[in-house]
Amino acid sequence: MDHLLIRGGRPLKGEVPISGAKNAALPEMCAALLTSEPVQLTNVPRLHDVRTMRRLLEHMGVAVETHGARGGMDFVAPDGLNPEAPYELVKTMRASVLVLGPLVARFGRAKVSLPGGCAIGSRPVDQHIKGLQAMGAEIAVEHGYMVAQLPPGRTRLQGARITTDVITVTGTENLLMAACLAEGETVLENAAQEPEVVDLAELLIRMGARIEGHGSSHIRVQGVDRLRGCAHEVVADRIEAGTFLCAVAAVGGDALVRHARAEHLDAVIDKLREAGATVECTPGGLRVSSLGGKALKAQGFRTSEYPGFPTDMQAQFMALNCVAAGSSLVTETIFENRFMHVNELLRLGAQVQVDGRNAMIEGVPRLSGARVMATDLRASASLVIAGLVAEGETVVDRIYHLDRGYDQMEEKLRGLGADIERVR
C-alpha cells in the first residue's frame, strides 16, 4: 500500500494549480444520464472517486471517453441502458446515490444499492427517497437496494414542493436533476447552497433545464420534456484550494493558488487573515503569504453549512492551530465522528483534547515527525500539512483516502518546494 514520506520544515513558494471540484464533477457525470445526447465535461479531476463513478456509469451502459490534457470526458447515455447500480460499485463511494434521481426521471425506474457506512458519520439517504416520493415515485427498500418506479400509467415524475428535514448537498443535487424532467414546477426548500450545487445547476441550464434560485435555499425548477447535450467546464475545487492556503499559512512561504475563487472561501480566508496570514485576490487566483508556525495566532471556529466554515476544511485548519500561538476551540456540527485525525496529530506532538463535538487545541512550538495513519479524506490532508510543519520525517499511511479527493497532491507540493515523495 502506498504511503507518503515527508521531510518537514521547508517553506512553500511558487504557484500551484487547483483542479476541478470532485463534488461538482461527480453529480455532473450523473447528469449525463438525463439525455441521450453527448455531454462533454472538461477540468474533471484525476481522482479515484471519478474512476469509480466512470465504472458505475459504464456498467449501466453509458459510453465514456477521455480526451485532451485538461481533464476532458465525454458521456453518451443511450435509451436502452440498464438502470441498476450494484452494491459492488456503490459501496466504495457514497456519491453513487446520485444516479437515482436522473434514472427515475428519464427511464421511469431504477435499482440502486443503499450506500455503505461512512467513517466520518452517518449520511442517510432518506431525504432523497422522501423527495422522489413527493414527486410521485414509488420506492421500496428491498435486500439492500432502493427500487424505484413510476406508478402505472405515469410516464414522468410530477412537480412538487419539497422541504428537506436537513440541508443535504447530494439530496439537493439528486432532486434538482430529477425535477428537470418532471412535469410541472418543483420547488426545493431548505436547499443546499454550495458552489458545487450552483455549478451543477449551470450545467443543467446549458442542457436546457429551466432553473431559478440556485445558490439560495429556495430553488425553483420548471420541468421540460427533454434535455440536450452540451459542453461544460467543472468549477475549481474550493476545498483543494483551501487546503493549499492552509498548508502555506502553517508552514510559511508565499504562493499563488491558481484558479482559487475567493467568493467560495470567504469563511476560510477570514480565519486565515485573523490568524496572521496574508491572502490577496489576484487575476489568476489567490496569493497567500505567511511566516508560519508560532507567528500565527490560533483561531476558533464552528463548522456549518455553506457559506459557513466548511466541515471539509476543519481538519486542515486544526493542523494549523496545532502550531499557532495560543489556544483555540473547534466545534464540529456536521458529522458526529470527524475528529479521528486528532489521535494521529497527537503522535506528532500536538496538544488536543476532544469532548464530544468540541476540540480544544493548545499550540505547541514544534511538531515532531512520526508514522501516522490517515482515516478519511480530509484527515489525510491535515496529516500532510502537519508533516510539512514537523521536524524530521513523517510517514502518512493509507493515502488511498487522499487519492479520493486530491489530484496528485504530492506532485503539486513538490512544485512548491516541499520535500515529499510517494513510496509504492
Short mmCIF file of C-alpha atoms in Angstrom, two decimals:
data_model
loop_
_atom_site.label_atom_id
_atom_site.label_comp_id
_atom_site.label_asym_id
_atom_site.label_seq_id
_atom_site.Cartn_x
_atom_site.Cartn_y
_atom_site.Cartn_z
CA MET A 1 0.00 0.00 0.00
CA ASP A 2 1.39 3.45 -0.92
CA HIS A 3 2.45 5.95 1.71
CA LEU A 4 3.87 9.46 1.74
CA LEU A 5 7.30 10.28 3.13
CA ILE A 6 7.58 13.91 4.21
CA ARG A 7 10.65 15.74 5.48
CA GLY A 8 9.25 18.84 7.11
CA GLY A 9 10.43 22.36 7.69
CA ARG A 10 10.72 23.69 4.15
CA PRO A 11 8.75 26.84 3.21
CA LEU A 12 6.31 26.63 0.31
CA LYS A 13 6.90 29.05 -2.57
CA GLY A 14 5.74 29.35 -6.16
CA GLU A 15 2.47 28.51 -7.91
CA VAL A 16 0.07 25.60 -7.57
CA PRO A 17 -2.85 24.87 -9.95
CA ILE A 18 -6.19 23.83 -8.46
CA SER A 19 -8.06 21.01 -10.20
CA GLY A 20 -11.76 20.70 -10.87
CA ALA A 21 -14.00 20.03 -7.89
CA LYS A 22 -14.70 16.38 -7.14
CA ASN A 23 -18.02 17.32 -5.53
CA ALA A 24 -19.10 19.06 -8.74
CA ALA A 25 -17.68 16.55 -11.21
CA LEU A 26 -19.43 13.51 -9.70
CA PRO A 27 -23.03 14.84 -9.90
CA GLU A 28 -22.29 16.35 -13.32
CA MET A 29 -21.19 12.93 -14.57
CA CYS A 30 -24.55 11.60 -13.33
CA ALA A 31 -26.38 14.44 -15.12
CA ALA A 32 -25.32 12.83 -18.41
CA LEU A 33 -27.97 10.17 -17.65
CA LEU A 34 -30.67 12.78 -18.30
CA THR A 35 -30.11 12.87 -22.08
CA SER A 36 -29.14 10.59 -24.96
CA GLU A 37 -27.04 13.37 -26.49
CA PRO A 38 -23.30 13.77 -25.71
CA VAL A 39 -22.34 15.64 -22.55
CA GLN A 40 -18.77 16.95 -22.60
CA LEU A 41 -17.02 17.86 -19.35
CA THR A 42 -13.60 19.47 -19.03
CA ASN A 43 -11.44 20.10 -15.95
CA VAL A 44 -12.51 16.75 -14.50
CA PRO A 45 -10.00 15.88 -11.73
CA ARG A 46 -7.97 12.66 -11.91
CA LEU A 47 -9.27 11.00 -8.76
CA HIS A 48 -10.17 7.54 -7.54
CA ASP A 49 -13.81 8.59 -6.98
CA VAL A 50 -14.06 9.83 -10.57
CA ARG A 51 -12.78 6.48 -11.83
CA THR A 52 -15.32 4.70 -9.64
CA MET A 53 -18.19 6.80 -11.00
CA ARG A 54 -16.99 6.13 -14.53
CA ARG A 55 -17.04 2.37 -13.85
CA LEU A 56 -20.58 2.64 -12.48
CA LEU A 57 -21.85 4.59 -15.50
CA GLU A 58 -20.15 2.22 -17.92
CA HIS A 59 -21.67 -0.75 -16.07
CA MET A 60 -25.10 0.72 -16.80
CA GLY A 61 -24.26 1.16 -20.48
CA VAL A 62 -23.01 4.75 -20.70
CA ALA A 63 -20.25 5.28 -23.27
CA VAL A 64 -17.40 7.26 -21.69
CA GLU A 65 -14.33 8.62 -23.45
CA THR A 66 -11.46 10.72 -22.12
CA HIS A 67 -9.63 13.30 -24.23
CA GLY A 68 -7.18 16.16 -24.05
CA ALA A 69 -4.85 17.35 -21.34
CA ARG A 70 -7.49 19.37 -19.49
CA GLY A 71 -9.39 16.53 -17.93
CA GLY A 72 -11.88 16.07 -20.77
CA MET A 73 -14.56 13.37 -20.53
CA ASP A 74 -17.44 12.69 -22.95
CA PHE A 75 -20.58 10.79 -21.93
CA VAL A 76 -23.36 9.28 -24.05
CA ALA A 77 -26.23 7.57 -22.19
CA PRO A 78 -28.29 5.55 -24.72
CA ASP A 79 -32.01 4.94 -24.38
CA GLY A 80 -31.54 1.23 -23.72
CA LEU A 81 -29.17 1.36 -20.76
CA ASN A 82 -29.59 -0.77 -17.63
CA PRO A 83 -30.79 1.48 -14.75
CA GLU A 84 -29.16 -0.55 -11.97
CA ALA A 85 -26.31 0.45 -9.65
CA PRO A 86 -24.94 -2.66 -7.92
CA TYR A 87 -23.63 -2.84 -4.39
CA GLU A 88 -20.15 -3.82 -5.55
CA LEU A 89 -19.68 -0.35 -7.06
CA VAL A 90 -21.88 1.79 -4.79
CA LYS A 91 -20.30 0.50 -1.56
CA THR A 92 -17.00 2.21 -2.34
CA MET A 93 -18.42 5.72 -2.84
CA ARG A 94 -21.50 7.31 -1.31
CA ALA A 95 -21.87 9.77 -4.21
CA SER A 96 -23.06 6.82 -6.32
CA VAL A 97 -26.56 7.50 -4.95
CA LEU A 98 -26.64 10.50 -7.32
CA VAL A 99 -27.67 8.21 -10.18
CA LEU A 100 -31.08 7.59 -8.52
CA GLY A 101 -32.81 10.86 -9.45
CA PRO A 102 -31.67 11.00 -13.10
CA LEU A 103 -32.54 7.33 -13.70
CA VAL A 104 -36.09 7.64 -12.35
CA ALA A 105 -36.63 10.94 -14.16
CA ARG A 106 -35.57 9.68 -17.59
CA PHE A 107 -36.25 5.93 -17.54
CA GLY A 108 -39.08 5.74 -15.02
CA ARG A 109 -37.32 3.14 -12.91
CA ALA A 110 -34.08 2.47 -11.05
CA LYS A 111 -32.49 -0.08 -8.76
CA VAL A 112 -29.71 1.49 -6.72
CA SER A 113 -27.86 -0.10 -3.84
CA LEU A 114 -28.00 1.65 -0.49
CA PRO A 115 -24.59 3.22 0.17
CA GLY A 116 -22.36 1.56 2.73
CA GLY A 117 -21.18 3.05 6.00
CA CYS A 118 -19.01 6.13 6.25
CA ALA A 119 -16.03 6.59 8.57
CA ILE A 120 -16.91 10.19 9.42
CA GLY A 121 -20.51 9.52 10.41
CA SER A 122 -23.99 8.74 9.19
CA ARG A 123 -25.22 10.30 5.95
CA PRO A 124 -28.66 8.78 5.40
CA VAL A 125 -30.44 8.88 2.06
CA ASP A 126 -33.96 9.18 3.46
CA GLN A 127 -34.26 12.77 2.20
CA HIS A 128 -33.56 11.58 -1.36
CA ILE A 129 -36.29 8.94 -1.05
CA LYS A 130 -38.86 11.29 0.53
CA GLY A 131 -38.28 13.90 -2.16
CA LEU A 132 -38.70 11.47 -5.05
CA GLN A 133 -41.81 10.01 -3.40
CA ALA A 134 -43.25 13.54 -3.21
CA MET A 135 -42.69 13.71 -6.99
CA GLY A 136 -44.73 10.57 -7.49
CA ALA A 137 -42.12 7.80 -7.50
CA GLU A 138 -42.88 4.53 -5.75
CA ILE A 139 -39.78 3.47 -3.81
CA ALA A 140 -39.23 0.36 -1.75
CA VAL A 141 -36.08 -0.74 0.07
CA GLU A 142 -35.54 -4.42 -0.68
CA HIS A 143 -32.49 -6.57 0.08
CA GLY A 144 -30.25 -3.53 0.46
CA TYR A 145 -31.48 -1.80 -2.69
CA MET A 146 -33.67 1.23 -3.37
CA VAL A 147 -36.12 0.03 -6.01
CA ALA A 148 -37.92 2.95 -7.64
CA GLN A 149 -40.50 3.15 -10.39
CA LEU A 150 -43.27 5.37 -11.66
CA PRO A 151 -46.88 4.34 -10.90
CA PRO A 152 -48.80 2.51 -13.65
CA GLY A 153 -49.95 4.94 -16.33
CA ARG A 154 -47.37 7.60 -15.46
CA THR A 155 -44.52 8.41 -17.82
CA ARG A 156 -42.96 11.30 -15.88
CA LEU A 157 -42.33 12.45 -12.35
CA GLN A 158 -44.65 15.20 -11.13
CA GLY A 159 -43.51 18.60 -9.88
CA ALA A 160 -43.85 19.14 -6.13
CA ARG A 161 -42.88 21.45 -3.29
CA ILE A 162 -40.21 19.64 -1.29
CA THR A 163 -38.80 20.79 2.03
CA THR A 164 -35.98 18.59 3.29
CA ASP A 165 -35.70 17.98 7.03
CA VAL A 166 -31.99 18.82 6.93
CA ILE A 167 -29.73 20.59 4.46
CA THR A 168 -28.26 17.90 2.24
CA VAL A 169 -25.95 18.57 -0.70
CA THR A 170 -26.38 15.25 -2.51
CA GLY A 171 -30.09 15.27 -1.69
CA THR A 172 -30.47 18.72 -3.28
CA GLU A 173 -28.49 17.58 -6.32
CA ASN A 174 -30.48 14.36 -6.77
CA LEU A 175 -33.84 16.12 -6.55
CA LEU A 176 -32.64 19.02 -8.72
CA MET A 177 -31.68 16.63 -11.53
CA ALA A 178 -34.94 14.69 -11.20
CA ALA A 179 -37.02 17.88 -11.28
CA CYS A 180 -35.57 18.94 -14.63
CA LEU A 181 -37.60 16.24 -16.44
CA ALA A 182 -40.63 16.27 -14.12
CA GLU A 183 -43.98 17.53 -15.30
CA GLY A 184 -44.78 21.00 -13.94
CA GLU A 185 -43.00 23.03 -11.29
CA THR A 186 -40.80 21.74 -8.49
CA VAL A 187 -39.73 23.94 -5.58
CA LEU A 188 -36.86 22.82 -3.35
CA GLU A 189 -36.94 24.46 0.07
CA ASN A 190 -34.03 24.27 2.53
CA ALA A 191 -31.81 23.53 -0.46
CA ALA A 192 -28.02 23.34 -0.18
CA GLN A 193 -26.26 26.49 -1.41
CA GLU A 194 -22.76 25.13 -2.07
CA PRO A 195 -20.88 26.30 -5.19
CA GLU A 196 -20.91 22.71 -6.44
CA VAL A 197 -24.72 22.75 -6.44
CA VAL A 198 -24.62 26.02 -8.38
CA ASP A 199 -22.18 24.56 -10.90
CA LEU A 200 -24.44 21.53 -11.41
CA ALA A 201 -27.39 23.87 -12.00
CA GLU A 202 -25.38 25.82 -14.57
CA LEU A 203 -24.64 22.57 -16.42
CA LEU A 204 -28.32 21.59 -16.35
CA ILE A 205 -29.32 25.01 -17.69
CA ARG A 206 -26.88 24.53 -20.58
CA MET A 207 -28.66 21.23 -21.21
CA GLY A 208 -31.97 23.09 -21.50
CA ALA A 209 -33.28 22.96 -17.92
CA ARG A 210 -35.26 25.88 -16.51
CA ILE A 211 -33.86 26.60 -13.04
CA GLU A 212 -34.02 29.70 -10.84
CA GLY A 213 -32.68 30.42 -7.38
CA HIS A 214 -29.66 28.09 -7.38
CA GLY A 215 -27.19 29.37 -4.81
CA SER A 216 -30.04 30.13 -2.40
CA SER A 217 -32.11 27.93 -0.10
CA HIS A 218 -35.11 28.22 -2.47
CA ILE A 219 -34.68 26.62 -5.91
CA ARG A 220 -37.47 26.66 -8.47
CA VAL A 221 -37.47 24.27 -11.45
CA GLN A 222 -39.88 24.22 -14.40
CA GLY A 223 -39.78 20.72 -15.87
CA VAL A 224 -39.09 20.22 -19.59
CA ASP A 225 -39.85 17.32 -21.94
CA ARG A 226 -36.22 16.59 -22.78
CA LEU A 227 -32.68 17.79 -22.22
CA ARG A 228 -29.90 18.12 -24.78
CA GLY A 229 -26.16 17.58 -24.73
CA CYS A 230 -23.70 20.37 -24.01
CA ALA A 231 -20.11 21.23 -23.03
CA HIS A 232 -19.25 22.39 -19.52
CA GLU A 233 -16.10 23.14 -17.50
CA VAL A 234 -16.10 21.83 -13.92
CA VAL A 235 -15.62 24.58 -11.33
CA ALA A 236 -12.32 24.72 -9.42
CA ASP A 237 -12.19 22.75 -6.16
CA ARG A 238 -12.61 25.17 -3.27
CA ILE A 239 -11.57 22.54 -0.70
CA GLU A 240 -8.34 21.73 -2.51
CA ALA A 241 -7.70 25.47 -2.76
CA GLY A 242 -8.40 25.93 0.96
CA THR A 243 -6.10 23.03 1.79
CA PHE A 244 -3.17 24.64 -0.04
CA LEU A 245 -3.93 28.01 1.56
CA CYS A 246 -3.76 26.35 4.99
CA ALA A 247 -0.57 24.48 4.09
CA VAL A 248 1.30 27.63 3.05
CA ALA A 249 -0.03 29.54 6.06
CA ALA A 250 1.01 26.81 8.53
CA VAL A 251 4.44 26.03 7.04
CA GLY A 252 5.28 29.56 5.93
CA GLY A 253 6.09 30.88 2.49
CA ASP A 254 4.48 32.69 -0.42
CA ALA A 255 2.41 31.02 -3.13
CA LEU A 256 -0.16 31.71 -5.82
CA VAL A 257 -3.05 29.26 -5.63
CA ARG A 258 -4.21 29.33 -9.24
CA HIS A 259 -7.93 29.20 -10.15
CA ALA A 260 -8.98 29.57 -6.48
CA ARG A 261 -12.07 31.76 -6.10
CA ALA A 262 -12.31 33.99 -3.06
CA GLU A 263 -16.12 34.10 -3.10
CA HIS A 264 -16.16 30.33 -2.48
CA LEU A 265 -13.81 30.54 0.53
CA ASP A 266 -14.90 33.62 2.46
CA ALA A 267 -15.08 31.89 5.87
CA VAL A 268 -11.70 30.16 5.48
CA ILE A 269 -9.97 33.28 4.17
CA ASP A 270 -11.33 35.36 7.06
CA LYS A 271 -9.89 32.89 9.59
CA LEU A 272 -6.52 32.76 7.82
CA ARG A 273 -6.29 36.54 7.86
CA GLU A 274 -7.25 36.65 11.53
CA ALA A 275 -4.52 34.09 12.18
CA GLY A 276 -1.94 36.41 10.63
CA ALA A 277 -1.57 35.12 7.08
CA THR A 278 -1.90 37.46 4.11
CA VAL A 279 -4.41 36.36 1.48
CA GLU A 280 -4.90 38.55 -1.58
CA CYS A 281 -7.10 38.22 -4.65
CA THR A 282 -5.27 38.29 -7.99
CA PRO A 283 -6.46 37.81 -11.59
CA GLY A 284 -5.00 34.28 -11.51
CA GLY A 285 -6.37 33.15 -8.16
CA LEU A 286 -5.37 33.76 -4.53
CA ARG A 287 -1.91 34.65 -3.24
CA VAL A 288 -1.10 33.59 0.31
CA SER A 289 1.98 34.50 2.34
CA SER A 290 2.83 33.70 5.93
CA LEU A 291 5.69 33.44 8.41
CA GLY A 292 4.10 30.20 9.60
CA GLY A 293 4.07 28.38 12.93
CA LYS A 294 4.21 30.43 16.11
CA ALA A 295 3.99 33.68 14.11
CA LEU A 296 0.31 32.75 13.65
CA LYS A 297 -2.44 33.20 16.21
CA ALA A 298 -4.74 30.22 16.80
CA GLN A 299 -8.36 30.68 15.68
CA GLY A 300 -11.50 29.02 16.96
CA PHE A 301 -14.35 28.23 14.59
CA ARG A 302 -17.57 26.28 14.25
CA THR A 303 -18.36 24.28 11.12
CA SER A 304 -21.68 24.83 9.39
CA GLU A 305 -23.34 24.56 6.00
CA TYR A 306 -22.21 26.87 3.21
CA PRO A 307 -21.50 29.79 3.37
CA GLY A 308 -20.23 28.99 6.88
CA PHE A 309 -16.90 27.38 7.71
CA PRO A 310 -16.87 24.08 5.77
CA THR A 311 -16.60 20.80 7.63
CA ASP A 312 -14.29 19.67 4.82
CA MET A 313 -11.72 22.27 5.99
CA GLN A 314 -11.94 21.53 9.71
CA ALA A 315 -9.08 19.01 9.88
CA GLN A 316 -6.71 21.12 7.76
CA PHE A 317 -7.24 24.25 9.84
CA MET A 318 -6.82 22.22 13.02
CA ALA A 319 -3.33 21.24 11.83
CA LEU A 320 -2.55 24.95 11.52
CA ASN A 321 -3.91 25.63 15.00
CA CYS A 322 -1.66 22.91 16.42
CA VAL A 323 1.45 25.04 15.75
CA ALA A 324 -0.07 28.54 16.07
CA ALA A 325 0.34 30.59 19.22
CA GLY A 326 -2.42 30.30 21.83
CA SER A 327 -5.42 28.05 22.30
CA SER A 328 -8.48 27.51 20.12
CA LEU A 329 -11.83 25.75 20.28
CA VAL A 330 -13.09 23.90 17.21
CA THR A 331 -16.73 22.74 17.13
CA GLU A 332 -17.86 20.20 14.53
CA THR A 333 -21.61 20.42 13.84
CA ILE A 334 -21.98 18.47 10.58
CA PHE A 335 -20.58 14.99 11.21
CA GLU A 336 -20.53 13.28 14.58
CA ASN A 337 -17.26 11.39 14.09
CA ARG A 338 -14.95 13.80 12.36
CA PHE A 339 -12.16 14.11 14.92
CA MET A 340 -10.43 10.83 14.09
CA HIS A 341 -7.35 12.71 12.89
CA VAL A 342 -6.77 14.01 16.43
CA ASN A 343 -5.12 10.80 17.69
CA GLU A 344 -2.70 10.90 14.76
CA LEU A 345 -1.89 14.57 15.38
CA LEU A 346 -1.11 13.64 18.99
CA ARG A 347 1.52 11.21 17.69
CA LEU A 348 3.26 14.21 16.10
CA GLY A 349 3.30 16.08 19.41
CA ALA A 350 0.11 18.16 19.09
CA GLN A 351 -1.89 19.03 22.20
CA VAL A 352 -5.60 18.44 21.52
CA GLN A 353 -8.42 17.39 23.82
CA VAL A 354 -11.76 16.20 22.42
CA ASP A 355 -15.04 16.44 24.26
CA GLY A 356 -17.91 15.25 22.10
CA ARG A 357 -18.20 17.64 19.15
CA ASN A 358 -15.63 20.08 20.59
CA ALA A 359 -11.85 20.01 20.31
CA MET A 360 -9.58 22.25 22.38
CA ILE A 361 -6.18 22.84 20.77
CA GLU A 362 -3.15 24.31 22.54
CA GLY A 363 -0.50 25.45 20.11
CA VAL A 364 2.97 23.92 20.56
CA PRO A 365 6.36 25.34 19.47
CA ARG A 366 7.02 22.41 17.15
CA LEU A 367 5.76 19.06 15.93
CA SER A 368 7.98 16.02 15.61
CA GLY A 369 7.85 13.65 12.65
CA ALA A 370 6.36 10.18 13.19
CA ARG A 371 4.45 7.45 11.38
CA VAL A 372 0.72 8.25 11.20
CA MET A 373 -2.34 6.72 9.57
CA ALA A 374 -4.98 8.51 7.52
CA THR A 375 -8.58 7.71 8.50
CA ASP A 376 -10.53 9.66 5.88
CA LEU A 377 -10.04 12.08 3.01
CA ARG A 378 -9.70 15.39 4.86
CA ALA A 379 -7.87 13.77 7.80
CA SER A 380 -5.25 12.72 5.24
CA ALA A 381 -4.77 16.33 4.17
CA SER A 382 -4.41 17.52 7.78
CA LEU A 383 -1.66 14.94 8.41
CA VAL A 384 0.17 16.05 5.29
CA ILE A 385 0.08 19.66 6.48
CA ALA A 386 1.26 18.61 9.93
CA GLY A 387 4.06 16.58 8.35
CA LEU A 388 5.18 19.58 6.30
CA VAL A 389 5.49 21.56 9.54
CA ALA A 390 7.05 18.83 11.70
CA GLU A 391 10.77 18.37 12.33
CA GLY A 392 12.24 15.21 10.84
CA GLU A 393 10.45 12.57 8.78
CA THR A 394 6.71 11.88 8.77
CA VAL A 395 5.20 8.85 7.08
CA VAL A 396 1.50 9.01 6.21
CA ASP A 397 -0.07 5.59 5.67
CA ARG A 398 -3.36 4.72 3.94
CA ILE A 399 -3.12 7.57 1.46
CA TYR A 400 -5.71 5.92 -0.76
CA HIS A 401 -8.04 8.19 1.21
CA LEU A 402 -6.07 11.19 -0.10
CA ASP A 403 -6.31 9.93 -3.68
CA ARG A 404 -10.11 10.02 -3.44
CA GLY A 405 -10.15 13.82 -3.36
CA TYR A 406 -6.78 15.34 -4.26
CA ASP A 407 -5.34 15.27 -7.78
CA GLN A 408 -1.59 14.49 -7.50
CA MET A 409 -1.19 16.32 -4.20
CA GLU A 410 2.42 15.30 -3.60
CA GLU A 411 3.47 16.48 -7.06
CA LYS A 412 1.83 19.85 -6.52
CA LEU A 413 3.53 20.22 -3.13
CA ARG A 414 6.91 19.33 -4.64
CA GLY A 415 6.31 22.10 -7.14
CA LEU A 416 6.11 24.47 -4.17
CA GLY A 417 9.38 23.20 -2.74
CA ALA A 418 8.16 20.59 -0.27
CA ASP A 419 10.30 17.51 0.40
CA ILE A 420 7.62 14.87 -0.13
CA GLU A 421 7.51 11.63 -2.07
CA ARG A 422 5.15 8.73 -2.66
CA VAL A 423 6.63 5.38 -1.68
CA ARG A 424 4.97 2.50 -3.50
#
